[in-house]
PDB file of C-alpha atoms in Angstrom:
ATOM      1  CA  UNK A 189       5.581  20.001  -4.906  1.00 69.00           C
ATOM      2  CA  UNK A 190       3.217  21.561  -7.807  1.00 81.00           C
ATOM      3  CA  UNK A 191       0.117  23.088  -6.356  1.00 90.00           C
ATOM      4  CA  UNK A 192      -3.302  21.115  -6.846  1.00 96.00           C
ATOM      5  CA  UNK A 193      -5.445  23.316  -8.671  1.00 96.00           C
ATOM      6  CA  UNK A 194      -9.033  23.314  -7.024  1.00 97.00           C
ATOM      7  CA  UNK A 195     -10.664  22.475 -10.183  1.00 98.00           C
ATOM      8  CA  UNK A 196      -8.752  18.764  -9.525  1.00 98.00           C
ATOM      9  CA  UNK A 197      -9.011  18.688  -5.987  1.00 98.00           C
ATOM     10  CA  UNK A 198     -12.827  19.543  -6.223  1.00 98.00           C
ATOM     11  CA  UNK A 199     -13.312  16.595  -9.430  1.00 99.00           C
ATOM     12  CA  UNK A 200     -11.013  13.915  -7.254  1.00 99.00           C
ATOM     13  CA  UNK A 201     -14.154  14.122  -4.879  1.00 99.00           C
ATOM     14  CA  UNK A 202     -16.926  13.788  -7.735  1.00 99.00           C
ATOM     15  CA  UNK A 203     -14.484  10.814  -8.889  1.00 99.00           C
ATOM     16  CA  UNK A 204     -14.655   9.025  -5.291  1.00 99.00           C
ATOM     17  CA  UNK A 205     -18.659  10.068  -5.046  1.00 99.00           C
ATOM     18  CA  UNK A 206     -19.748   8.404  -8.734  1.00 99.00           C
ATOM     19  CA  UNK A 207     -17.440   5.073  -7.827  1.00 99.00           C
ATOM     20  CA  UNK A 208     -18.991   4.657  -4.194  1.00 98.00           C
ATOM     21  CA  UNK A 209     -22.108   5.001  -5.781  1.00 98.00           C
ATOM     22  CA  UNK A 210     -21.489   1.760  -8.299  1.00 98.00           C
ATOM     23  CA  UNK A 211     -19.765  -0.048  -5.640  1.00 98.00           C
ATOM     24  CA  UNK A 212     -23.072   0.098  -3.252  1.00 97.00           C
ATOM     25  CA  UNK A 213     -24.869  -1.464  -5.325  1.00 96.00           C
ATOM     26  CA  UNK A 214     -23.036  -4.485  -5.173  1.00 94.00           C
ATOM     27  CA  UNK A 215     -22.220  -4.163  -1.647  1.00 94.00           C
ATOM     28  CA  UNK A 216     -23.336  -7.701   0.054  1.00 94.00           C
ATOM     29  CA  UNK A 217     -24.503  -9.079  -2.665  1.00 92.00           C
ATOM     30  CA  UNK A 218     -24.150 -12.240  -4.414  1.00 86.00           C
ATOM     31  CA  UNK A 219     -21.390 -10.873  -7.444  1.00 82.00           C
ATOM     32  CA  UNK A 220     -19.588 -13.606  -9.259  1.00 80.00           C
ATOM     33  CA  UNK A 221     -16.267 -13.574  -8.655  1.00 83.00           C
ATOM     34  CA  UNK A 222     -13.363 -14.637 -11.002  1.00 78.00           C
ATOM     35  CA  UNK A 223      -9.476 -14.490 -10.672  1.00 69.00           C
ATOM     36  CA  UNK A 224      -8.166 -11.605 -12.914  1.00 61.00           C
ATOM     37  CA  UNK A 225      -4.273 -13.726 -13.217  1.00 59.00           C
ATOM     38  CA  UNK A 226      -6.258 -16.962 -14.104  1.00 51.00           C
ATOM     39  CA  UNK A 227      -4.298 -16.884 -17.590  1.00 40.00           C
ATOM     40  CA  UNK A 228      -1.303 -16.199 -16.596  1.00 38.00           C
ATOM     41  CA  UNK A 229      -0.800 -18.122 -13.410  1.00 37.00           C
ATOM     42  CA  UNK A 230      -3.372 -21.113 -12.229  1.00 33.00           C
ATOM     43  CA  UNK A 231      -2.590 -20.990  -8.532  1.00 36.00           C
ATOM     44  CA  UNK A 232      -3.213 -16.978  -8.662  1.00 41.00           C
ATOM     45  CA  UNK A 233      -5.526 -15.269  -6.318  1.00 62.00           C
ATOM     46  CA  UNK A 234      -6.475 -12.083  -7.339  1.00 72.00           C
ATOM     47  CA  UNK A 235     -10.118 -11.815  -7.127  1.00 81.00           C
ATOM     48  CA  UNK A 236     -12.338  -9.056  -9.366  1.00 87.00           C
ATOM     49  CA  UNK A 237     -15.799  -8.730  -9.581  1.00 90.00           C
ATOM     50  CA  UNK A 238     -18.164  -6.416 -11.548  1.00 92.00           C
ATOM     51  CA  UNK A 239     -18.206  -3.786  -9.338  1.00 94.00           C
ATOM     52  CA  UNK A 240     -14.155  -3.611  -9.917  1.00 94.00           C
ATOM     53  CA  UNK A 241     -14.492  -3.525 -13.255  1.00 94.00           C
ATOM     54  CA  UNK A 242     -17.749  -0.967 -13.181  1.00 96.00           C
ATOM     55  CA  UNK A 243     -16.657   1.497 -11.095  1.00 97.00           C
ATOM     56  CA  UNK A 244     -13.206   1.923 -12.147  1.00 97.00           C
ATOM     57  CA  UNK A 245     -14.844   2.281 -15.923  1.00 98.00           C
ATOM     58  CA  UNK A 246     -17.522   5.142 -14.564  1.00 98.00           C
ATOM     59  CA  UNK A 247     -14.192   7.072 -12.773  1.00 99.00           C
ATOM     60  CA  UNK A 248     -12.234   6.651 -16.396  1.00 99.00           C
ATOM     61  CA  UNK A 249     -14.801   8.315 -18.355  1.00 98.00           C
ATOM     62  CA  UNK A 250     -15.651  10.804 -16.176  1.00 99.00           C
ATOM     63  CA  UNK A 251     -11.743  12.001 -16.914  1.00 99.00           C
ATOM     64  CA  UNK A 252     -11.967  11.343 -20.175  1.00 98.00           C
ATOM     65  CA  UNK A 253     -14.945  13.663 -20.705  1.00 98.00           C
ATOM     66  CA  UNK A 254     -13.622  16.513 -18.254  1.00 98.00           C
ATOM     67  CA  UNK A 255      -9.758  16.071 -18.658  1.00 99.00           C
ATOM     68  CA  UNK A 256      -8.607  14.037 -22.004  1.00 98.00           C
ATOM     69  CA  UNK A 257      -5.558  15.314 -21.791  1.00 98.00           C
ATOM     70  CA  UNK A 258      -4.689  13.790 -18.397  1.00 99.00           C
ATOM     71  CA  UNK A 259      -3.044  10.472 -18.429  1.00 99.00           C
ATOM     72  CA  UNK A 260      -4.456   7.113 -16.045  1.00 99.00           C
ATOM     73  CA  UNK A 261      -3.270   4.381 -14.743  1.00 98.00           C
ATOM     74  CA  UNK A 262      -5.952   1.680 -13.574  1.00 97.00           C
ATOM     75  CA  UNK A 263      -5.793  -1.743 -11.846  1.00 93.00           C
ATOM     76  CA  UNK A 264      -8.761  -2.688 -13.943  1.00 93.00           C
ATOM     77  CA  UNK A 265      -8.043  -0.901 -17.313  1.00 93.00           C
ATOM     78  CA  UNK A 266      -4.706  -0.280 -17.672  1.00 92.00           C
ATOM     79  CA  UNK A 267      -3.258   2.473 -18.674  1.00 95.00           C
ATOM     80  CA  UNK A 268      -3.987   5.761 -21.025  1.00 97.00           C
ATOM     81  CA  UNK A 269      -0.955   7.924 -21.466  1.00 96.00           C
ATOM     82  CA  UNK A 270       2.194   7.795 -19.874  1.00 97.00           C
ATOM     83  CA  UNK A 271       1.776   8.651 -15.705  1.00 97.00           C
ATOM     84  CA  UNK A 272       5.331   9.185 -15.598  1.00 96.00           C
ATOM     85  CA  UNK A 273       5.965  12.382 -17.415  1.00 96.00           C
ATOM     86  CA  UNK A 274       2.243  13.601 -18.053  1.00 98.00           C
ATOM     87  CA  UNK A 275       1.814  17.148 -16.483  1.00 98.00           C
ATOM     88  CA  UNK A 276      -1.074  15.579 -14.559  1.00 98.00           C
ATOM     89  CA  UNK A 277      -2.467  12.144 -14.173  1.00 99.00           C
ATOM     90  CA  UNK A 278      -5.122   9.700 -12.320  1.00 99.00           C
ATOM     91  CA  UNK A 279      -3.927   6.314 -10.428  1.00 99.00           C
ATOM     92  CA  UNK A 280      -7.307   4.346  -9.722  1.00 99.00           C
ATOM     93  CA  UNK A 281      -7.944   1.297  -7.519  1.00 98.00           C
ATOM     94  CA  UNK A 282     -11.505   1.790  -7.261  1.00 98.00           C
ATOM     95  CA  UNK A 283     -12.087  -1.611  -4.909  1.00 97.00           C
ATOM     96  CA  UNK A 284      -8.542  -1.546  -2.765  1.00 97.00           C
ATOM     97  CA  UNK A 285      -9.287  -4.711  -0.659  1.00 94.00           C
ATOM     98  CA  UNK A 286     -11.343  -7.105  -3.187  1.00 92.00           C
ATOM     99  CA  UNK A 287     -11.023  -9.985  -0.805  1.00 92.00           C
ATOM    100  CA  UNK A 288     -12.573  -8.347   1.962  1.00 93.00           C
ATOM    101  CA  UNK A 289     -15.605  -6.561  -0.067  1.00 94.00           C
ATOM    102  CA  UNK A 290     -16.447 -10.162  -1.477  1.00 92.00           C
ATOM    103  CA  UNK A 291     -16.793 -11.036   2.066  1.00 92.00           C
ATOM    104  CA  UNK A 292     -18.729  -8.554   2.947  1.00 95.00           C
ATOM    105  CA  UNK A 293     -16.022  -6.777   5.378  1.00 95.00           C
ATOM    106  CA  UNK A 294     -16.082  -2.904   5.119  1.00 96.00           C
ATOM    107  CA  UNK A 295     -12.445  -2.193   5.297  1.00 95.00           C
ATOM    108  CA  UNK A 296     -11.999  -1.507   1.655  1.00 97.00           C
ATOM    109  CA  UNK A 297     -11.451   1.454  -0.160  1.00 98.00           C
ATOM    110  CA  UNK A 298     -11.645   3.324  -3.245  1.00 99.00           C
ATOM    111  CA  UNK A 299      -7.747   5.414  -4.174  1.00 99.00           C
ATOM    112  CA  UNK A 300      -7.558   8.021  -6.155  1.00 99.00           C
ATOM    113  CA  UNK A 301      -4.104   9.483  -6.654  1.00 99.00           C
ATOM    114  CA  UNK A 302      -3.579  13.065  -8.751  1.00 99.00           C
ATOM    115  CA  UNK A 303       0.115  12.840 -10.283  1.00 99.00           C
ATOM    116  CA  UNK A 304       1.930  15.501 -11.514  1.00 98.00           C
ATOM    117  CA  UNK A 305       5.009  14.613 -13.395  1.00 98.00           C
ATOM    118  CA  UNK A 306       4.657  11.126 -11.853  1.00 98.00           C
ATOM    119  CA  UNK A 307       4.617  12.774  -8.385  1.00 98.00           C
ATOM    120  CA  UNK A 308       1.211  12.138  -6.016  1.00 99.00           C
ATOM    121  CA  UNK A 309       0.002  15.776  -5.253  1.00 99.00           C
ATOM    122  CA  UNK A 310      -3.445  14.357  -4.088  1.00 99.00           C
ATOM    123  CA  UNK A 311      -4.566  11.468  -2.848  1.00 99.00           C
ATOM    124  CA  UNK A 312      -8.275  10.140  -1.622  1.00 99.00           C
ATOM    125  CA  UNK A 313      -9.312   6.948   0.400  1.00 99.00           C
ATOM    126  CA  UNK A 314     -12.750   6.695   0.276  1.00 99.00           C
ATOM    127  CA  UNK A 315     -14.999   3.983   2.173  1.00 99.00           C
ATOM    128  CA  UNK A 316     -18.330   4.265   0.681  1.00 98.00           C
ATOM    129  CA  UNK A 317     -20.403   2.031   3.139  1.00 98.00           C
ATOM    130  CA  UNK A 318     -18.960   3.585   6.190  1.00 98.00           C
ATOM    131  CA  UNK A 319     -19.432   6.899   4.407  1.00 98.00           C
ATOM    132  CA  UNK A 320     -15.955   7.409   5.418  1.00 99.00           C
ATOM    133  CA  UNK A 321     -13.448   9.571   3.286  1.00 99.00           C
ATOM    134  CA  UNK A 322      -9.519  10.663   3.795  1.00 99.00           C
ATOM    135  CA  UNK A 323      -8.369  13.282   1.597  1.00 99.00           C
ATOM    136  CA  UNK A 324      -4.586  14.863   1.538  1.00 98.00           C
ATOM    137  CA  UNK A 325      -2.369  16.951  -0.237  1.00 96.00           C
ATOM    138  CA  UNK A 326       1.255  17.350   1.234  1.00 89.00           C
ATOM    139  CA  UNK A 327       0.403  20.040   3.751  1.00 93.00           C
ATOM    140  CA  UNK A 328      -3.351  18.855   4.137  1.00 97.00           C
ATOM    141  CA  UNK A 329      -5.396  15.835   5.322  1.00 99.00           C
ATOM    142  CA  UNK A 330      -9.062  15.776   5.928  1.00 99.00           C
ATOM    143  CA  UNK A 331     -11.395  13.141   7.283  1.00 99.00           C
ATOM    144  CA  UNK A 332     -14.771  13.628   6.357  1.00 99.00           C
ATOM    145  CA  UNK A 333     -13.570  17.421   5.246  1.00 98.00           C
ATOM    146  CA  UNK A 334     -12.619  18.207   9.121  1.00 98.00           C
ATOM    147  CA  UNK A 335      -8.845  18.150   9.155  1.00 98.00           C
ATOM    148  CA  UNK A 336      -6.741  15.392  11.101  1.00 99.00           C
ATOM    149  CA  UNK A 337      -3.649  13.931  12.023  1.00 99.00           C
ATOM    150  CA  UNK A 338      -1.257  11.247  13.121  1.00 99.00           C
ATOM    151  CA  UNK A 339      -0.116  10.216  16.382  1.00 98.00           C
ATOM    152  CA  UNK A 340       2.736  11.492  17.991  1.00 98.00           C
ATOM    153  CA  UNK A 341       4.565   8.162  19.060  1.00 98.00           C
ATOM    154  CA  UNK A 342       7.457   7.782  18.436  1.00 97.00           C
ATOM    155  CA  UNK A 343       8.574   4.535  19.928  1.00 97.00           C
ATOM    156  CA  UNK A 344       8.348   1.150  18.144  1.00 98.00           C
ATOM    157  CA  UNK A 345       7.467  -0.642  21.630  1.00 98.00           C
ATOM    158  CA  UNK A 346       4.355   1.406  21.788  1.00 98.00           C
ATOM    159  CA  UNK A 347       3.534   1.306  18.276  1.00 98.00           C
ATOM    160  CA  UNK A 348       1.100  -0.667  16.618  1.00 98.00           C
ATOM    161  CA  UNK A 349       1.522  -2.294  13.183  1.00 99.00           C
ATOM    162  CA  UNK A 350      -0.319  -3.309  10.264  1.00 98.00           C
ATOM    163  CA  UNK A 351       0.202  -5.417   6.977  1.00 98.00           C
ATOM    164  CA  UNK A 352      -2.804  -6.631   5.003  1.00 96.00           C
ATOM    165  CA  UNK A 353      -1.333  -9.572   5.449  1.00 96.00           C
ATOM    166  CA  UNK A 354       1.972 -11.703   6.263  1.00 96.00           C
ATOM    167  CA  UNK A 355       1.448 -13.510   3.142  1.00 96.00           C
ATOM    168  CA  UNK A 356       2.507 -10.497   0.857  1.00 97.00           C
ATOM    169  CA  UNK A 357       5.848 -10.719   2.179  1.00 97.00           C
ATOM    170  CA  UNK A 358       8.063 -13.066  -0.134  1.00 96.00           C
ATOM    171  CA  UNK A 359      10.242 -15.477   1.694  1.00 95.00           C
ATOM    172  CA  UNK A 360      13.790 -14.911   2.927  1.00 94.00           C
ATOM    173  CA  UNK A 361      14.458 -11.110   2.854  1.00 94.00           C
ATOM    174  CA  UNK A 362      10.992  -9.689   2.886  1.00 97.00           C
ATOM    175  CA  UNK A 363       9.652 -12.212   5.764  1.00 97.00           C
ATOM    176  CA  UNK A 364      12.915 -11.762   7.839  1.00 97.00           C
ATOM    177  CA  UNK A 365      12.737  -7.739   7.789  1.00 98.00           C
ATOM    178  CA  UNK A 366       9.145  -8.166   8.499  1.00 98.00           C
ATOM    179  CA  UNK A 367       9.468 -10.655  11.840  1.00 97.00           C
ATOM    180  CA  UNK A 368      12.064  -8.298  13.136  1.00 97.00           C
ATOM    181  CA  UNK A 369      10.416  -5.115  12.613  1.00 98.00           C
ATOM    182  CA  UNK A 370       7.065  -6.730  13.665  1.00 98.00           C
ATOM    183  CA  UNK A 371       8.790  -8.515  16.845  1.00 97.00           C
ATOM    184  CA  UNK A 372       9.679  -5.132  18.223  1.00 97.00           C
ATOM    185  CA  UNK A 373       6.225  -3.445  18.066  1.00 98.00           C
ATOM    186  CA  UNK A 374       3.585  -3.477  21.053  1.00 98.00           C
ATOM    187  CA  UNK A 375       0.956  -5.472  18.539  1.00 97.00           C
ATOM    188  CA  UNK A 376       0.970  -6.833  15.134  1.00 98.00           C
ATOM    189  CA  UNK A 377      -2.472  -6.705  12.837  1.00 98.00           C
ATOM    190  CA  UNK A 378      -3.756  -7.601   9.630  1.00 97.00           C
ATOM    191  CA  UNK A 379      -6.507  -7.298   7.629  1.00 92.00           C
ATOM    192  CA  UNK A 380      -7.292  -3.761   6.502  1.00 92.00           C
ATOM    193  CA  UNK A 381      -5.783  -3.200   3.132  1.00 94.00           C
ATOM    194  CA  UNK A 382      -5.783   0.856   2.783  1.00 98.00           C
ATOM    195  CA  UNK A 383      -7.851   1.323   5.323  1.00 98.00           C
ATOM    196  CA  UNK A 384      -4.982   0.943   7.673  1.00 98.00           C
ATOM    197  CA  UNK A 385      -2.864   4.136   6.268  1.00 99.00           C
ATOM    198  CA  UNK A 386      -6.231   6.299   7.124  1.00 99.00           C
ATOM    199  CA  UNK A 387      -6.492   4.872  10.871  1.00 98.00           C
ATOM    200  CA  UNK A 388      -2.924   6.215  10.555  1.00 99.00           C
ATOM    201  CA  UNK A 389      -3.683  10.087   9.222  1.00 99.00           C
ATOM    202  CA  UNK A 390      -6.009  10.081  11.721  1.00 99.00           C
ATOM    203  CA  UNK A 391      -3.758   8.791  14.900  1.00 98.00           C
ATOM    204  CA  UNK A 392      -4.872   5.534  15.207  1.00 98.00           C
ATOM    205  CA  UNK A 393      -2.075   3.805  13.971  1.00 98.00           C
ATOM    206  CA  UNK A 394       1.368   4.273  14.117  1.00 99.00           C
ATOM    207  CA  UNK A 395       3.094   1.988  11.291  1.00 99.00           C
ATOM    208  CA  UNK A 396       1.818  -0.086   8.626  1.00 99.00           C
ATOM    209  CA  UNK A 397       4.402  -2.390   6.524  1.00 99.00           C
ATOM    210  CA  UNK A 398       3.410  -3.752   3.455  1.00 99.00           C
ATOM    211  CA  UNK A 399       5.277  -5.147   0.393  1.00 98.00           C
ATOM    212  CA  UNK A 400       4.387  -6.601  -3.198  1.00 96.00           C
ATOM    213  CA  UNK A 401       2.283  -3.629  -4.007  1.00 98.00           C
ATOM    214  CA  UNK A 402       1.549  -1.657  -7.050  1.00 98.00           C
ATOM    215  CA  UNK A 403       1.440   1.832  -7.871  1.00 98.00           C
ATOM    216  CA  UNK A 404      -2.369   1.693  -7.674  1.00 98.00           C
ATOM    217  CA  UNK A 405      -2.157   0.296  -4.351  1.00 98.00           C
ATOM    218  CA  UNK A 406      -0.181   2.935  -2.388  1.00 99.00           C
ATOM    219  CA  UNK A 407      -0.018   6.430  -4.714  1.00 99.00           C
ATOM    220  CA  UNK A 408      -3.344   8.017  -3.540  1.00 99.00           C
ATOM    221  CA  UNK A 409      -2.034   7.007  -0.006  1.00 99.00           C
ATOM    222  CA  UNK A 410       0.788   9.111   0.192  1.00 99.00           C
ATOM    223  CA  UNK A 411      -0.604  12.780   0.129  1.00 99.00           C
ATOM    224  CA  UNK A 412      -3.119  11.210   2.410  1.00 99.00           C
ATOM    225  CA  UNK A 413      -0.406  10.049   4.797  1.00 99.00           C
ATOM    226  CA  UNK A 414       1.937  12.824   4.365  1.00 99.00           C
ATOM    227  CA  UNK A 415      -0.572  16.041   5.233  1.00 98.00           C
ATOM    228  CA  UNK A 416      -1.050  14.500   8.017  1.00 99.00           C
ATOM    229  CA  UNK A 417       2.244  14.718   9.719  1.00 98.00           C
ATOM    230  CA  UNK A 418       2.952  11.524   8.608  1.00 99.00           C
ATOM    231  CA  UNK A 419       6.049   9.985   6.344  1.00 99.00           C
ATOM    232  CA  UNK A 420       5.943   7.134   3.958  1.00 99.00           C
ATOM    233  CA  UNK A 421       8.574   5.948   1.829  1.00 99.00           C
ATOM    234  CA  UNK A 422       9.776   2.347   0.444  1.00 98.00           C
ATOM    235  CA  UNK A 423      11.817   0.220   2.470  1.00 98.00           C
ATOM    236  CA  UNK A 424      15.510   2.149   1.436  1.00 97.00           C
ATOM    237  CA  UNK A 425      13.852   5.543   2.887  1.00 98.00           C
ATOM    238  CA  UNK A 426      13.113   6.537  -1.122  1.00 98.00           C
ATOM    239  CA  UNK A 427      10.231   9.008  -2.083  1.00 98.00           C
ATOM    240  CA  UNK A 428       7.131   6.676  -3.597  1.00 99.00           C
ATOM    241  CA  UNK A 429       6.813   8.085  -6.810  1.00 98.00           C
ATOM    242  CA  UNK A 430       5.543   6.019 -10.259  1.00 98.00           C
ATOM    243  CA  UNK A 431       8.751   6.806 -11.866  1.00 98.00           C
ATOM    244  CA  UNK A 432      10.539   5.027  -8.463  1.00 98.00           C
ATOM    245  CA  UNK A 433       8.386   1.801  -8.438  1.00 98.00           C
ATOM    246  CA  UNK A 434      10.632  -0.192 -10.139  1.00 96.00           C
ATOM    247  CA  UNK A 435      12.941   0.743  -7.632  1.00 97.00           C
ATOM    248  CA  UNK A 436      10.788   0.633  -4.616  1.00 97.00           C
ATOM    249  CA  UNK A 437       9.654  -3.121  -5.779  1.00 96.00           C
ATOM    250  CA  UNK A 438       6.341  -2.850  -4.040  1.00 97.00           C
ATOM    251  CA  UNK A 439       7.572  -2.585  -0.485  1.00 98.00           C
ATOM    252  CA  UNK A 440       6.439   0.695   1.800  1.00 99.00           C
ATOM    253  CA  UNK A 441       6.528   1.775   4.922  1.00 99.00           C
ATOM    254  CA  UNK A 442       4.415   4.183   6.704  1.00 99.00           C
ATOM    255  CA  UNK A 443       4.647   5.991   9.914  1.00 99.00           C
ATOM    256  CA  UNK A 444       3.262   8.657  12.126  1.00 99.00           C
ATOM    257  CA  UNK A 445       6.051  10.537  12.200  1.00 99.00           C
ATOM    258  CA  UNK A 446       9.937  10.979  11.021  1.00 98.00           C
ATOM    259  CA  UNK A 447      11.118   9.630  14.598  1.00 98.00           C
ATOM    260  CA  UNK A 448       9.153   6.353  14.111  1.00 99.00           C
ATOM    261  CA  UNK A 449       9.760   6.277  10.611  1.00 99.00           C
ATOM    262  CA  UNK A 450      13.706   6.796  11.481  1.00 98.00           C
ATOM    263  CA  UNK A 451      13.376   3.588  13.757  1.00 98.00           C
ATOM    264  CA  UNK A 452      11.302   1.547  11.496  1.00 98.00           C
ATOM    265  CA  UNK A 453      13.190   1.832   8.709  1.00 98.00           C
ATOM    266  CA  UNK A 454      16.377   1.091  10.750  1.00 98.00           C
ATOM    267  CA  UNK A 455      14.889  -2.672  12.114  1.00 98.00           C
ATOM    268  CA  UNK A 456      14.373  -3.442   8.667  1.00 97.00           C
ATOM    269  CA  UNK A 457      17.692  -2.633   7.645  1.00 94.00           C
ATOM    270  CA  UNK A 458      18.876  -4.605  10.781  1.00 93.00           C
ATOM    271  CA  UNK A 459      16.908  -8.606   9.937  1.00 83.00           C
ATOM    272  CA  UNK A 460      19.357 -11.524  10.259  1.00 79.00           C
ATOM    273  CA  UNK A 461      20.649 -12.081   6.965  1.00 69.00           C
ATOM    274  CA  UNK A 462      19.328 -15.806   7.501  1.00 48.00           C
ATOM    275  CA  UNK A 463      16.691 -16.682   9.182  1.00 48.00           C
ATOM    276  CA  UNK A 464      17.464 -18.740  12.925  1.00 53.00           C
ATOM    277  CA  UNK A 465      16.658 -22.398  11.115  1.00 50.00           C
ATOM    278  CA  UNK A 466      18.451 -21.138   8.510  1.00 45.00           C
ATOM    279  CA  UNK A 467      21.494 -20.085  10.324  1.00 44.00           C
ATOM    280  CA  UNK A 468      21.168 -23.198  12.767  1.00 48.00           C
ATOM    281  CA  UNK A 469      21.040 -25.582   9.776  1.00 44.00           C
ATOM    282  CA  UNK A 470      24.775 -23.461   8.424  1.00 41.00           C
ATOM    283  CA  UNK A 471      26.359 -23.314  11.430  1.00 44.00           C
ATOM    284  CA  UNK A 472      25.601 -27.401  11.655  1.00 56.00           C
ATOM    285  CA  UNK A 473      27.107 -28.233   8.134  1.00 55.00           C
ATOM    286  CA  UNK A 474      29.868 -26.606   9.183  1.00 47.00           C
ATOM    287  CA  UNK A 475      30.567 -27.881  12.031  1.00 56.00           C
ATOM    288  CA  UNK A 476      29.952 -31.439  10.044  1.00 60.00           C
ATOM    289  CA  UNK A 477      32.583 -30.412   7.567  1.00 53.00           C
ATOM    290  CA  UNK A 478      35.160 -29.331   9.829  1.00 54.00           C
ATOM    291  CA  UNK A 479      34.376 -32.715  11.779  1.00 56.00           C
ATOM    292  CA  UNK A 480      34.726 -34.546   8.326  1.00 53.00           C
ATOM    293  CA  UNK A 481      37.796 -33.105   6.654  1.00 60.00           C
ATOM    294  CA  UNK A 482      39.384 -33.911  10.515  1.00 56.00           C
ATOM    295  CA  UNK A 483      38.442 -37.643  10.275  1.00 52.00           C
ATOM    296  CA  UNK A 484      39.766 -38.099   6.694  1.00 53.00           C
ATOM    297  CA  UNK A 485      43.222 -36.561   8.060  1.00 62.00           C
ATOM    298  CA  UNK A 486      43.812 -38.441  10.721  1.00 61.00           C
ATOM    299  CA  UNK A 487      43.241 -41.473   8.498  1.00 59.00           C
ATOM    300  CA  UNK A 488      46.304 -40.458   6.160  1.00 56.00           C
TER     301      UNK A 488
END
């Protein structure tokens, strides 16, 4: 993995510091709040508010100014450049957790991913109200610049898990894998978008399981995750790369360490192909056929 020059890893901080700074201002207040998929899809909920939109625009021309040969990708203003094969490029989310800043909960976060050849050499999760920042390379993780590190559980009956929420999980595959990995942890939680993957750099965590997620959403999280001590791949064990997303579909998993990642990933492989009601409801039309074509041959 390339080296991050300290010239990057030095701006990726200034990046972090000039969004907080937007997003404080807004902090609590009474923003207007519209749904960015309105066009597209009336029953969409996908919140964005001006401080979204502002602070992800201050980050963008900060790079344009120092670096305009580096490529971004935004969740606010698309893309510049291709992140895939650029020597270096920016993934910004600078509100990860919309819902919950609109609510005035202050377990969102600004990411800030560093690619190189569509690899994430650096990552940042930054929580400007709590004045609370993770930053990791793959050998590195800091909290607040002192270094840190996850847990060393490595049991799924002692681990706890997180998912922003059991909505993002589509029905049928997704929900199954999700039940059965969740059903075998101590405690299931919600609620804490990327916050959750820096309660796990720092040991306070032990998985979190998400799915329907874009590159925006989980890039900066994986240096973060992985200087740590931790691992974090999609659900077939794949590296989380931009080039890999179309592969990965959205769905990660995160863990302390290879041991719980090793069993994680294994319960997911192992949900029911059908769910029980599912299964009960086959099981009964069989039985009602075999019942069936055994009444219409003893008629004959």
């Amino acid at each position: 993995m390339a080296e991050v020059p300290a010239d990057l890893s030095a701006f990726a901080d200034e990046l972090a510091d000039a969004a907080g700074a937007v997003i404080r201002k807004y902090w609590r207040t009474r923003v207007e709040v519209i749904s960015k998929d309105a066009r597209l899809d009336v029953f969409a909920d996908e919140p964005v508010t001006i401080a979204d939109r502002e602070s992800e625009r201050v980050m963008r021309d900060m790079i344009e100014q120092r670096y305009p040969a580096h490529a971004i990708l935004g969740e606010e203003h698309g893309a510049k450049g291709d992140g895939r094969t650029s020597e270096w490029a920016w993934v910004l989310d600078p509100v990860d957790g919309t819902k919950s800043f609109i609510t005035g909960k202050p377990l969102f976060g600004t990411l800030i991913a560093l690619l190189n050849y569509g690899k994430p050499v650096l990552g940042v999760i930054d929580q400007c109200v709590l004045k609370e920042r993770w930053k990791g390379t793959s050998t590195k993780t800091t909290f607040n610049g002192r270094p840190c590190s996850t847990d060393d559980c490595t049991s799924l009956q002692e681990a706890m898990v997180y998912a922003t929420t059991p909505e993002m999980f589509a029905p049928g595959l997704e929900t199954r894998a999700w039940n059965y990995l969740s059903s075998r942890c101590k405690r299931a939680l919600y609620g804490c978008d990327c916050y959750a993957y820096g309660l796990c750099a720092s040991g306070s965590v032990q998985l979190v399981c998400e799915a329907d997620l874009m590159p925006y959403d989980y890039l900066a999280v994986v240096p973060v995750v992985l200087g740590a001590g931790g691992v974090m791949t999609d659900w077939e064990g794949r590296p989380l790369t931009l080039p890999n997303h179309d592969l990965s579909k959205g769905r990660v998993l995160c863990a302390a360490n290879s041991k719980l990642h090793s069993e994680a990933l294994a319960a997911l492989r192992k949900a029911p192909p059908f769910s029980r009601a599912a299964r009960d409801a086959f099981l009964l039309g069989v039985a009602c056929g075999v019942a069936a074509m055994a009444f219409l041959r003893g008629r004959k």
